[in-house]
PDB file of C-alpha atoms and ligand atoms in Angstrom:
ATOM      1  CA  MET I 209     -17.352 -24.489  -3.609  1.00 71.00           C
ATOM      2  CA  ASP I 210     -16.579 -27.573  -1.946  1.00 84.00           C
ATOM      3  CA  LYS I 211     -12.909 -28.393  -0.906  1.00 88.00           C
ATOM      4  CA  PRO I 212     -11.062 -29.448  -4.022  1.00 92.00           C
ATOM      5  CA  GLU I 213      -9.412 -32.829  -3.945  1.00 92.00           C
ATOM      6  CA  LYS I 214      -5.999 -31.420  -4.807  1.00 94.00           C
ATOM      7  CA  PHE I 215      -4.927 -27.653  -4.664  1.00 96.00           C
ATOM      8  CA  ILE I 216      -1.625 -28.206  -6.828  1.00 96.00           C
ATOM      9  CA  ILE I 217      -1.484 -30.567  -9.850  1.00 96.00           C
ATOM     10  CA  ASP I 218       1.693 -30.923 -11.638  1.00 96.00           C
ATOM     11  CA  GLY I 219       3.264 -27.984  -9.651  1.00 95.00           C
ATOM     12  CA  ILE I 220       0.299 -25.612 -10.889  1.00 97.00           C
ATOM     13  CA  ARG I 221      -2.223 -24.341  -8.488  1.00 97.00           C
ATOM     14  CA  LEU I 222      -6.002 -24.336  -9.410  1.00 96.00           C
ATOM     15  CA  ASP I 223      -5.950 -20.743 -10.777  1.00 96.00           C
ATOM     16  CA  GLY I 224      -2.955 -21.570 -13.074  1.00 97.00           C
ATOM     17  CA  ARG I 225      -0.250 -20.165 -10.945  1.00 98.00           C
ATOM     18  CA  LYS I 226       2.928 -21.485  -9.874  1.00 98.00           C
ATOM     19  CA  PRO I 227       3.476 -21.866  -5.996  1.00 98.00           C
ATOM     20  CA  ASP I 228       5.591 -18.753  -5.825  1.00 98.00           C
ATOM     21  CA  GLU I 229       3.588 -16.592  -8.222  1.00 98.00           C
ATOM     22  CA  LEU I 230       1.508 -13.674  -7.176  1.00 98.00           C
ATOM     23  CA  ARG I 231      -1.877 -12.917  -8.611  1.00 98.00           C
ATOM     24  CA  PRO I 232      -1.959 -10.058 -11.141  1.00 98.00           C
ATOM     25  CA  MET I 233      -2.245  -6.581  -9.739  1.00 98.00           C
ATOM     26  CA  LYS I 234      -3.723  -3.477 -11.116  1.00 98.00           C
ATOM     27  CA  ILE I 235      -3.306  -0.131  -9.565  1.00 98.00           C
ATOM     28  CA  GLU I 236      -4.954   3.265 -10.380  1.00 98.00           C
ATOM     29  CA  VAL I 237      -3.819   6.280  -8.501  1.00 97.00           C
ATOM     30  CA  GLY I 238      -5.848   9.505  -7.812  1.00 96.00           C
ATOM     31  CA  VAL I 239      -9.152   8.125  -8.627  1.00 97.00           C
ATOM     32  CA  LEU I 240     -11.410  10.223  -5.987  1.00 98.00           C
ATOM     33  CA  ASN I 241     -11.664  13.866  -6.395  1.00 97.00           C
ATOM     34  CA  ARG I 242     -12.646  14.710  -2.709  1.00 97.00           C
ATOM     35  CA  ALA I 243      -9.895  12.634  -1.088  1.00 98.00           C
ATOM     36  CA  ASP I 244      -6.390  14.106  -0.560  1.00 98.00           C
ATOM     37  CA  GLY I 245      -5.042  10.877  -1.890  1.00 98.00           C
ATOM     38  CA  SER I 246      -6.684   7.525  -3.367  1.00 98.00           C
ATOM     39  CA  CYS I 247      -6.038   4.420  -5.099  1.00 98.00           C
ATOM     40  CA  TYR I 248      -7.953   1.744  -6.784  1.00 98.00           C
ATOM     41  CA  LEU I 249      -6.385  -1.628  -6.642  1.00 98.00           C
ATOM     42  CA  GLU I 250      -7.041  -5.130  -7.999  1.00 98.00           C
ATOM     43  CA  PHE I 251      -5.157  -7.922  -6.613  1.00 98.00           C
ATOM     44  CA  GLY I 252      -6.459 -11.051  -8.390  1.00 98.00           C
ATOM     45  CA  LYS I 253     -10.179 -11.020  -8.004  1.00 98.00           C
ATOM     46  CA  ASN I 254      -9.954  -8.504  -5.028  1.00 98.00           C
ATOM     47  CA  LYS I 255     -11.101  -5.086  -5.882  1.00 98.00           C
ATOM     48  CA  VAL I 256     -10.461  -2.229  -3.030  1.00 99.00           C
ATOM     49  CA  LEU I 257     -10.598   1.497  -2.925  1.00 98.00           C
ATOM     50  CA  ALA I 258      -8.578   3.414  -0.480  1.00 99.00           C
ATOM     51  CA  ALA I 259      -8.995   6.960   0.371  1.00 98.00           C
ATOM     52  CA  VAL I 260      -6.551   9.287   2.560  1.00 98.00           C
ATOM     53  CA  TYR I 261      -7.641  12.435   4.253  1.00 98.00           C
ATOM     54  CA  GLY I 262      -5.248  14.862   6.169  1.00 94.00           C
ATOM     55  CA  PRO I 263      -3.561  15.881   7.985  1.00 97.00           C
ATOM     56  CA  ARG I 264      -6.675  17.559   9.224  1.00 97.00           C
ATOM     57  CA  GLU I 265      -8.247  18.571  12.528  1.00 97.00           C
ATOM     58  CA  VAL I 266      -8.965  15.866  14.950  1.00 97.00           C
ATOM     59  CA  HIS I 267     -12.659  15.295  15.992  1.00 92.00           C
ATOM     60  CA  PRO I 268     -13.379  14.724  18.877  1.00 93.00           C
ATOM     61  CA  ARG I 269     -10.644  16.877  20.166  1.00 94.00           C
ATOM     62  CA  HIS I 270      -9.756  14.966  23.118  1.00 96.00           C
ATOM     63  CA  ASN I 271      -8.439  12.308  20.795  1.00 96.00           C
ATOM     64  CA  GLN I 272      -5.586  14.480  19.566  1.00 96.00           C
ATOM     65  CA  LYS I 273      -2.010  13.869  20.443  1.00 97.00           C
ATOM     66  CA  PRO I 274       0.116  17.091  21.581  1.00 97.00           C
ATOM     67  CA  THR I 275       3.323  15.757  19.776  1.00 97.00           C
ATOM     68  CA  THR I 276       2.071  13.647  16.786  1.00 98.00           C
ATOM     69  CA  ALA I 277      -0.630  13.031  14.317  1.00 98.00           C
ATOM     70  CA  VAL I 278      -3.246  10.324  15.118  1.00 98.00           C
ATOM     71  CA  VAL I 279      -3.394   7.704  12.407  1.00 98.00           C
ATOM     72  CA  ARG I 280      -7.019   6.226  11.926  1.00 98.00           C
ATOM     73  CA  PHE I 281      -7.664   3.261   9.644  1.00 98.00           C
ATOM     74  CA  ARG I 282     -11.000   1.955   8.676  1.00 98.00           C
ATOM     75  CA  TYR I 283     -11.246  -1.224   6.821  1.00 98.00           C
ATOM     76  CA  ASN I 284     -14.840  -1.970   5.520  1.00 98.00           C
ATOM     77  CA  MET I 285     -16.193  -4.851   3.555  1.00 98.00           C
ATOM     78  CA  ALA I 286     -19.165  -3.908   1.332  1.00 98.00           C
ATOM     79  CA  SER I 287     -22.290  -6.170   1.814  1.00 98.00           C
ATOM     80  CA  PHE I 288     -22.065  -7.171  -1.816  1.00 98.00           C
ATOM     81  CA  SER I 289     -18.338  -7.924  -1.889  1.00 98.00           C
ATOM     82  CA  VAL I 290     -18.627 -11.636  -0.757  1.00 97.00           C
ATOM     83  CA  GLU I 291     -20.759 -14.622  -1.769  1.00 95.00           C
ATOM     84  CA  GLU I 292     -23.070 -14.561   1.220  1.00 95.00           C
ATOM     85  CA  ARG I 293     -24.313 -10.978   1.791  1.00 96.00           C
ATOM     86  CA  LYS I 294     -22.323  -9.262   4.617  1.00 96.00           C
ATOM     87  CA  ARG I 295     -24.130  -7.572   7.460  1.00 97.00           C
ATOM     88  CA  PRO I 296     -23.246  -3.912   6.900  1.00 96.00           C
ATOM     89  CA  GLY I 297     -21.242  -2.058   9.458  1.00 95.00           C
ATOM     90  CA  PRO I 298     -18.191  -2.946  11.692  1.00 96.00           C
ATOM     91  CA  ASP I 299     -17.792  -6.326  13.249  1.00 97.00           C
ATOM     92  CA  ARG I 300     -14.990  -7.968  15.098  1.00 98.00           C
ATOM     93  CA  ARG I 301     -13.182  -8.916  11.885  1.00 98.00           C
ATOM     94  CA  SER I 302     -13.135  -5.567  10.415  1.00 98.00           C
ATOM     95  CA  ILE I 303     -12.022  -3.998  13.705  1.00 98.00           C
ATOM     96  CA  GLU I 304      -9.029  -6.488  13.813  1.00 98.00           C
ATOM     97  CA  VAL I 305      -8.101  -5.791  10.199  1.00 98.00           C
ATOM     98  CA  SER I 306      -8.503  -2.044  10.719  1.00 98.00           C
ATOM     99  CA  LYS I 307      -6.086  -2.241  13.815  1.00 98.00           C
ATOM    100  CA  VAL I 308      -3.529  -4.434  12.281  1.00 98.00           C
ATOM    101  CA  SER I 309      -3.717  -2.495   8.968  1.00 98.00           C
ATOM    102  CA  ARG I 310      -3.123   0.874  10.829  1.00 98.00           C
ATOM    103  CA  GLU I 311       0.029  -0.918  12.720  1.00 98.00           C
ATOM    104  CA  ALA I 312       1.243  -1.968   9.360  1.00 98.00           C
ATOM    105  CA  VAL I 313       1.519   1.694   7.673  1.00 98.00           C
ATOM    106  CA  GLU I 314       1.778   3.924  10.591  1.00 98.00           C
ATOM    107  CA  PRO I 315       5.558   3.253  11.389  1.00 97.00           C
ATOM    108  CA  MET I 316       6.354   4.690   7.818  1.00 98.00           C
ATOM    109  CA  ILE I 317       4.564   7.830   8.471  1.00 98.00           C
ATOM    110  CA  PHE I 318       6.371  10.955   9.736  1.00 98.00           C
ATOM    111  CA  THR I 319       3.522  11.685  12.189  1.00 98.00           C
ATOM    112  CA  GLU I 320       5.921  13.885  14.426  1.00 98.00           C
ATOM    113  CA  TYR I 321       5.508  16.439  11.509  1.00 98.00           C
ATOM    114  CA  PHE I 322       1.918  17.024  12.170  1.00 98.00           C
ATOM    115  CA  PRO I 323       1.188  17.494  16.061  1.00 97.00           C
ATOM    116  CA  LYS I 324      -2.629  17.597  17.045  1.00 97.00           C
ATOM    117  CA  SER I 325      -3.894  16.544  13.580  1.00 98.00           C
ATOM    118  CA  ALA I 326      -5.379  13.469  12.111  1.00 98.00           C
ATOM    119  CA  ILE I 327      -4.492  11.207   9.187  1.00 98.00           C
ATOM    120  CA  ASP I 328      -7.633   9.153   8.077  1.00 98.00           C
ATOM    121  CA  ILE I 329      -7.272   6.283   6.006  1.00 98.00           C
ATOM    122  CA  PHE I 330     -10.427   4.363   4.560  1.00 98.00           C
ATOM    123  CA  VAL I 331     -10.295   1.018   2.696  1.00 98.00           C
ATOM    124  CA  GLU I 332     -13.438  -0.230   1.044  1.00 98.00           C
ATOM    125  CA  VAL I 333     -13.529  -3.746  -0.205  1.00 98.00           C
ATOM    126  CA  LEU I 334     -15.635  -3.963  -3.130  1.00 98.00           C
ATOM    127  CA  GLN I 335     -15.136  -7.420  -4.163  1.00 98.00           C
ATOM    128  CA  ALA I 336     -13.277 -10.161  -1.917  1.00 98.00           C
ATOM    129  CA  ASP I 337     -11.284 -13.064  -2.736  1.00 97.00           C
ATOM    130  CA  ALA I 338      -8.808 -13.712   0.053  1.00 97.00           C
ATOM    131  CA  GLY I 339      -6.110 -11.335   0.894  1.00 98.00           C
ATOM    132  CA  THR I 340      -8.234  -8.274   1.227  1.00 98.00           C
ATOM    133  CA  ARG I 341      -6.206  -6.965   4.232  1.00 98.00           C
ATOM    134  CA  THR I 342      -3.051  -7.240   2.117  1.00 98.00           C
ATOM    135  CA  ALA I 343      -4.820  -5.624  -0.824  1.00 98.00           C
ATOM    136  CA  GLY I 344      -5.976  -2.707   1.646  1.00 98.00           C
ATOM    137  CA  ILE I 345      -2.522  -2.077   2.907  1.00 98.00           C
ATOM    138  CA  ASN I 346      -1.033  -1.975  -0.752  1.00 98.00           C
ATOM    139  CA  ALA I 347      -3.696   0.589  -1.668  1.00 98.00           C
ATOM    140  CA  ALA I 348      -3.558   2.453   1.590  1.00 98.00           C
ATOM    141  CA  SER I 349       0.242   3.043   1.273  1.00 98.00           C
ATOM    142  CA  ILE I 350      -0.201   4.392  -2.268  1.00 98.00           C
ATOM    143  CA  ALA I 351      -3.199   6.628  -1.356  1.00 98.00           C
ATOM    144  CA  LEU I 352      -0.987   8.047   1.485  1.00 98.00           C
ATOM    145  CA  ALA I 353       1.833   8.952  -1.066  1.00 98.00           C
ATOM    146  CA  ASP I 354      -0.695  10.321  -3.253  1.00 97.00           C
ATOM    147  CA  ALA I 355      -1.985  12.616  -0.542  1.00 98.00           C
ATOM    148  CA  SER I 356       1.655  13.931  -0.125  1.00 97.00           C
ATOM    149  CA  ILE I 357       1.913  12.729   3.412  1.00 98.00           C
ATOM    150  CA  PRO I 358       5.802  12.539   4.263  1.00 97.00           C
ATOM    151  CA  MET I 359       6.581   8.692   4.578  1.00 97.00           C
ATOM    152  CA  ARG I 360       9.808   6.862   5.026  1.00 97.00           C
ATOM    153  CA  GLY I 361       8.745   4.584   2.287  1.00 97.00           C
ATOM    154  CA  LEU I 362       5.920   2.404   0.916  1.00 98.00           C
ATOM    155  CA  VAL I 363       4.660  -0.678   2.613  1.00 98.00           C
ATOM    156  CA  SER I 364       3.982  -3.718   0.496  1.00 98.00           C
ATOM    157  CA  SER I 365       1.858  -6.654   1.737  1.00 98.00           C
ATOM    158  CA  CYS I 366       1.132 -10.282   0.593  1.00 98.00           C
ATOM    159  CA  ALA I 367       0.371 -13.528   2.111  1.00 98.00           C
ATOM    160  CA  VAL I 368       2.081 -16.955   2.268  1.00 98.00           C
ATOM    161  CA  GLY I 369       0.026 -20.083   3.102  1.00 98.00           C
ATOM    162  CA  LYS I 370       0.134 -23.817   2.883  1.00 98.00           C
ATOM    163  CA  VAL I 371      -1.789 -26.186   0.610  1.00 97.00           C
ATOM    164  CA  ASP I 372      -1.228 -29.929  -0.139  1.00 95.00           C
ATOM    165  CA  GLY I 373       1.651 -29.591   2.483  1.00 96.00           C
ATOM    166  CA  GLU I 374       3.284 -27.196   0.033  1.00 97.00           C
ATOM    167  CA  LEU I 375       4.067 -23.433   0.679  1.00 98.00           C
ATOM    168  CA  VAL I 376       2.318 -21.028  -1.742  1.00 98.00           C
ATOM    169  CA  LEU I 377       2.431 -17.337  -2.256  1.00 98.00           C
ATOM    170  CA  ASP I 378      -0.597 -15.038  -2.216  1.00 98.00           C
ATOM    171  CA  LEU I 379      -3.654 -17.354  -1.596  1.00 98.00           C
ATOM    172  CA  MET I 380      -6.835 -17.259  -3.296  1.00 96.00           C
ATOM    173  CA  LYS I 381     -10.354 -18.017  -1.824  1.00 96.00           C
ATOM    174  CA  ASP I 382     -10.046 -21.715  -1.851  1.00 95.00           C
ATOM    175  CA  GLU I 383      -6.517 -22.054  -0.818  1.00 96.00           C
ATOM    176  CA  ASP I 384      -7.602 -19.593   2.004  1.00 96.00           C
ATOM    177  CA  ASN I 385     -10.716 -21.452   3.046  1.00 95.00           C
ATOM    178  CA  TYR I 386      -9.356 -24.984   2.996  1.00 95.00           C
ATOM    179  CA  GLY I 387      -5.616 -24.511   3.075  1.00 95.00           C
ATOM    180  CA  GLU I 388      -3.415 -25.519   6.069  1.00 97.00           C
ATOM    181  CA  ALA I 389      -2.018 -22.110   6.975  1.00 97.00           C
ATOM    182  CA  ASP I 390      -2.268 -18.422   6.079  1.00 98.00           C
ATOM    183  CA  MET I 391       0.195 -15.921   6.928  1.00 98.00           C
ATOM    184  CA  PRO I 392      -0.350 -12.172   5.798  1.00 98.00           C
ATOM    185  CA  VAL I 393       2.821 -10.097   5.863  1.00 98.00           C
ATOM    186  CA  ALA I 394       3.681  -6.411   5.293  1.00 98.00           C
ATOM    187  CA  MET I 395       7.026  -4.900   5.045  1.00 98.00           C
ATOM    188  CA  THR I 396       8.999  -1.888   4.220  1.00 98.00           C
ATOM    189  CA  PRO I 397      11.231  -1.656   1.164  1.00 96.00           C
ATOM    190  CA  ASP I 398      14.280  -2.536   3.574  1.00 96.00           C
ATOM    191  CA  GLY I 399      12.547  -5.761   4.516  1.00 96.00           C
ATOM    192  CA  GLU I 400      11.375  -4.611   7.973  1.00 97.00           C
ATOM    193  CA  ILE I 401       8.160  -6.402   8.913  1.00 98.00           C
ATOM    194  CA  THR I 402       5.173  -4.182  10.076  1.00 98.00           C
ATOM    195  CA  LEU I 403       2.662  -6.973   9.784  1.00 98.00           C
ATOM    196  CA  LEU I 404       2.863 -10.654  10.639  1.00 98.00           C
ATOM    197  CA  GLN I 405      -0.162 -12.734  11.104  1.00 98.00           C
ATOM    198  CA  MET I 406      -0.732 -16.647  11.196  1.00 96.00           C
ATOM    199  CA  ASP I 407      -3.724 -18.775  10.960  1.00 95.00           C
ATOM    200  CA  GLY I 408      -2.905 -22.486  11.078  1.00 96.00           C
ATOM    201  CA  ASN I 409       0.500 -24.398  11.513  1.00 95.00           C
ATOM    202  CA  LEU I 410       3.868 -24.032  10.059  1.00 97.00           C
ATOM    203  CA  THR I 411       7.213 -25.669  11.224  1.00 97.00           C
ATOM    204  CA  ARG I 412      10.088 -23.602  11.953  1.00 97.00           C
ATOM    205  CA  GLU I 413      11.789 -24.331   8.561  1.00 98.00           C
ATOM    206  CA  GLU I 414       8.373 -23.577   6.696  1.00 98.00           C
ATOM    207  CA  LEU I 415       8.228 -20.507   8.656  1.00 98.00           C
ATOM    208  CA  LYS I 416      11.542 -19.241   7.435  1.00 98.00           C
ATOM    209  CA  LYS I 417      10.937 -20.197   3.972  1.00 98.00           C
ATOM    210  CA  ALA I 418       7.564 -18.421   3.940  1.00 98.00           C
ATOM    211  CA  LEU I 419       9.153 -15.235   5.174  1.00 98.00           C
ATOM    212  CA  GLU I 420      11.535 -15.474   2.156  1.00 98.00           C
ATOM    213  CA  MET I 421       8.578 -15.943  -0.218  1.00 98.00           C
ATOM    214  CA  ALA I 422       6.709 -13.152   1.263  1.00 98.00           C
ATOM    215  CA  THR I 423       9.900 -10.901   1.023  1.00 98.00           C
ATOM    216  CA  GLU I 424      10.180 -11.783  -2.541  1.00 98.00           C
ATOM    217  CA  GLY I 425       6.558 -11.182  -3.162  1.00 98.00           C
ATOM    218  CA  CYS I 426       6.568  -7.666  -1.296  1.00 98.00           C
ATOM    219  CA  LYS I 427       9.604  -6.745  -3.501  1.00 98.00           C
ATOM    220  CA  GLN I 428       7.589  -7.345  -6.639  1.00 98.00           C
ATOM    221  CA  ILE I 429       4.658  -5.526  -5.272  1.00 98.00           C
ATOM    222  CA  TYR I 430       6.754  -2.609  -4.177  1.00 98.00           C
ATOM    223  CA  LYS I 431       7.857  -2.360  -7.854  1.00 98.00           C
ATOM    224  CA  LEU I 432       4.339  -1.981  -9.110  1.00 98.00           C
ATOM    225  CA  GLN I 433       3.228   0.507  -6.358  1.00 98.00           C
ATOM    226  CA  ARG I 434       6.291   2.549  -7.320  1.00 97.00           C
ATOM    227  CA  GLU I 435       5.546   2.450 -11.085  1.00 97.00           C
ATOM    228  CA  ALA I 436       1.837   3.294 -10.433  1.00 97.00           C
ATOM    229  CA  LEU I 437       2.793   6.402  -8.474  1.00 96.00           C
ATOM    230  CA  ILE I 438       5.560   7.609 -10.917  1.00 94.00           C
ATOM    231  CA  GLY I 439       3.178   6.768 -13.826  1.00 94.00           C
ATOM    232  CA  ARG I 440       0.372   9.172 -12.123  1.00 90.00           C
ATOM    233  CA  TYR I 441       2.662  12.079 -12.050  1.00 85.00           C
ATOM    234  CA  LYS I 442       4.226  11.580 -15.571  1.00 85.00           C
ATOM    235  CA  LYS I 443       0.694  11.638 -16.691  1.00 78.00           C
ATOM    236  CA  GLU I 444      -0.008  14.921 -14.933  1.00 78.00           C
ATOM    237  CA  LEU I 445       3.323  16.335 -16.331  1.00 79.00           C
ATOM    238  CA  GLU I 446       2.134  15.337 -19.753  1.00 82.00           C
ATOM    239  CA  GLU I 447      -1.165  17.118 -19.246  1.00 82.00           C
ATOM    240  CA  HIS I 448       0.781  20.309 -18.252  1.00 81.00           C
ATOM    241  CA  LYS I 449       3.468  20.144 -20.714  1.00 80.00           C
ATOM    242  CA  GLU I 450       3.306  23.606 -21.673  1.00 81.00           C
ATOM    243  CA  ASP I 451       3.432  24.942 -18.304  1.00 79.00           C
ATOM    244  CA  VAL I 452       6.433  22.462 -17.448  1.00 73.00           C
ATOM    245  CA  GLU I 453       8.260  23.856 -20.484  1.00 80.00           C
ATOM    246  CA  LEU I 454       7.756  27.283 -19.430  1.00 79.00           C
ATOM    247  CA  VAL I 455       8.933  26.635 -15.925  1.00 72.00           C
ATOM    248  CA  GLU I 456      12.042  24.796 -17.429  1.00 75.00           C
ATOM    249  CA  THR I 457      12.682  27.843 -19.482  1.00 80.00           C
ATOM    250  CA  ILE I 458      12.409  30.128 -16.557  1.00 78.00           C
ATOM    251  CA  THR I 459      14.805  27.866 -14.560  1.00 71.00           C
ATOM    252  CA  GLU I 460      17.378  27.776 -17.339  1.00 76.00           C
ATOM    253  CA  SER I 461      17.518  31.522 -17.795  1.00 75.00           C
ATOM    254  CA  GLU I 462      17.659  31.855 -13.963  1.00 69.00           C
ATOM    255  CA  GLU I 463      20.620  29.490 -13.861  1.00 67.00           C
ATOM    256  CA  THR I 464      22.432  31.470 -16.707  1.00 67.00           C
ATOM    257  CA  SER I 465      22.050  34.732 -14.899  1.00 68.00           C
ATOM    258  CA  ILE I 466      23.217  33.104 -11.546  1.00 61.00           C
ATOM    259  CA  GLU I 467      26.314  31.758 -13.406  1.00 61.00           C
ATOM    260  CA  SER I 468      27.001  35.298 -14.839  1.00 59.00           C
ATOM    261  CA  THR I 469      26.711  36.855 -11.271  1.00 55.00           C
ATOM    262  CA  THR I 470      28.839  34.269 -10.081  1.00 52.00           C
ATOM    263  CA  THR I 471      31.485  34.951 -12.442  1.00 50.00           C
ATOM    264  CA  VAL I 472      31.347  38.800 -11.756  1.00 45.00           C
ATOM    265  CA  ASN I 473      31.939  37.978  -7.986  1.00 50.00           C
ATOM    266  CA  ILE I 474      34.878  35.837  -8.620  1.00 46.00           C
ATOM    267  CA  ASP I 475      36.400  38.657 -10.761  1.00 48.00           C
ATOM    268  CA  GLU I 476      35.557  41.040  -7.939  1.00 47.00           C
ATOM    269  CA  SER I 477      37.238  38.860  -5.200  1.00 48.00           C
ATOM    270  CA  GLY I 478      40.181  38.192  -7.412  1.00 44.00           C
ATOM    271  CA  GLY I 479      40.468  41.910  -7.739  1.00 45.00           C
ATOM    272  CA  LEU I 480      40.477  42.116  -3.903  1.00 41.00           C
ATOM    273  CA  ASP I 481      42.884  39.607  -3.596  1.00 45.00           C
ATOM    274  CA  ASP I 482      45.293  41.260  -6.034  1.00 41.00           C
ATOM    275  CA  GLU I 483      45.193  44.453  -3.869  1.00 36.00           C
TER     276      GLU I 483
HETATM  277  N1  UDP T 561     -15.087 -13.513   3.671  1.00 59.57           N
HETATM  278  C1  UDP T 561     -16.427 -13.761   3.447  1.00 59.57           C
HETATM  279  N2  UDP T 561     -17.382 -12.991   4.385  1.00 59.57           N
HETATM  280  C2  UDP T 561     -16.944 -12.398   5.523  1.00 59.57           C
HETATM  281  C3  UDP T 561     -15.465 -12.208   5.707  1.00 59.57           C
HETATM  282  C4  UDP T 561     -14.481 -12.838   4.838  1.00 59.57           C
HETATM  283  O1  UDP T 561     -16.720 -14.315   2.726  1.00 59.57           O
HETATM  284  O2  UDP T 561     -17.562 -11.820   6.115  1.00 59.57           O
HETATM  285  C5  UDP T 561     -14.025 -14.261   2.834  1.00 59.57           C
HETATM  286  C6  UDP T 561     -13.355 -13.023   1.733  1.00 59.57           C
HETATM  287  O3  UDP T 561     -13.376 -13.606   0.571  1.00 59.57           O
HETATM  288  C7  UDP T 561     -12.105 -12.950   2.516  1.00 59.57           C
HETATM  289  C8  UDP T 561     -11.772 -14.301   2.806  1.00 59.57           C
HETATM  290  O4  UDP T 561     -12.929 -14.680   3.313  1.00 59.57           O
HETATM  291  O5  UDP T 561     -11.226 -12.361   1.466  1.00 59.57           O
HETATM  292  C9  UDP T 561     -10.752 -14.418   3.831  1.00 59.57           C
HETATM  293  O6  UDP T 561     -10.822 -13.665   5.026  1.00 59.57           O
HETATM  294  P1  UDP T 561      -9.945 -13.341   6.021  1.00 59.57           P
HETATM  295  O7  UDP T 561     -10.347 -13.037   7.202  1.00 59.57           O
HETATM  296  O8  UDP T 561      -8.641 -14.425   5.967  1.00 59.57           O
HETATM  297  O9  UDP T 561      -9.220 -11.891   5.306  1.00 59.57           O
HETATM  298  P2  UDP T 561      -8.322 -11.700   4.121  1.00 59.57           P
HETATM  299  O10 UDP T 561      -7.744 -12.850   3.751  1.00 59.57           O
HETATM  300  O11 UDP T 561      -9.266 -11.071   3.151  1.00 59.57           O
HETATM  301  O12 UDP T 561      -7.467 -10.588   4.500  1.00 59.57           O
END
């Protein structure tokens, strides 16, 4: 598509969004049987799949770290994911995206719990429409949680950019291609930034406002990520309802017997005190 004449008409963007509005996000957790954790995520027209394996043995062995786990992140774009066929295999861009994505999620993982092991994260982009690294980080973060990797929290990610001289949240393809700036951000639920990149130019004031918009966007994404993870385990609990009820009955009866034992103990000690 050629460069549109205008990106914002009467306060509305080309895809019908307001400047501070995210694209719709759809999340499915636990979609791959062989992976320890997985997630399928749609972010607007982006479609990505994340798979997590580990903690597991490191191969080759000389890559293992004696006191922490090694976190490896591979971002890959399918040949059919973009308009013009992408040559398969790693290239400069995918190596860069893999590196920054690893750095975005790694601080949240308790790597010190798993010395000499590896945690492998794979992100496959099936359909790309700008913001694939942010979609990949959101999916990876959920897949890590689904793999029961101990984490300080989830990482959420979105981009802020500039079109027609105005800041906009979560760029779609035309805004990314022809816009004046693109700034992908990833942050923790506490607002700590784990990824901040910048393409183009922003003034100091714009940068401040862009960070505020990204923070708001990440908060909304965090909510969706959390809901998706809770939903997954609710579903699992419902599927095993009878087992859960049985466990609850056993727990309740155990609690009752503990209570009665405690009463006896109190009586006994009371008796001792009286002596
Ligand atoms: N893109 C493409 N072919 C490529 C790489 C990228 O068509 O080989 C498109 C794709 O839609 C991607 C967008 O360009 O989402 C922006 O790429 P960028 O490097 O800014 O990363 P992203 O915004 O996806 O994180």
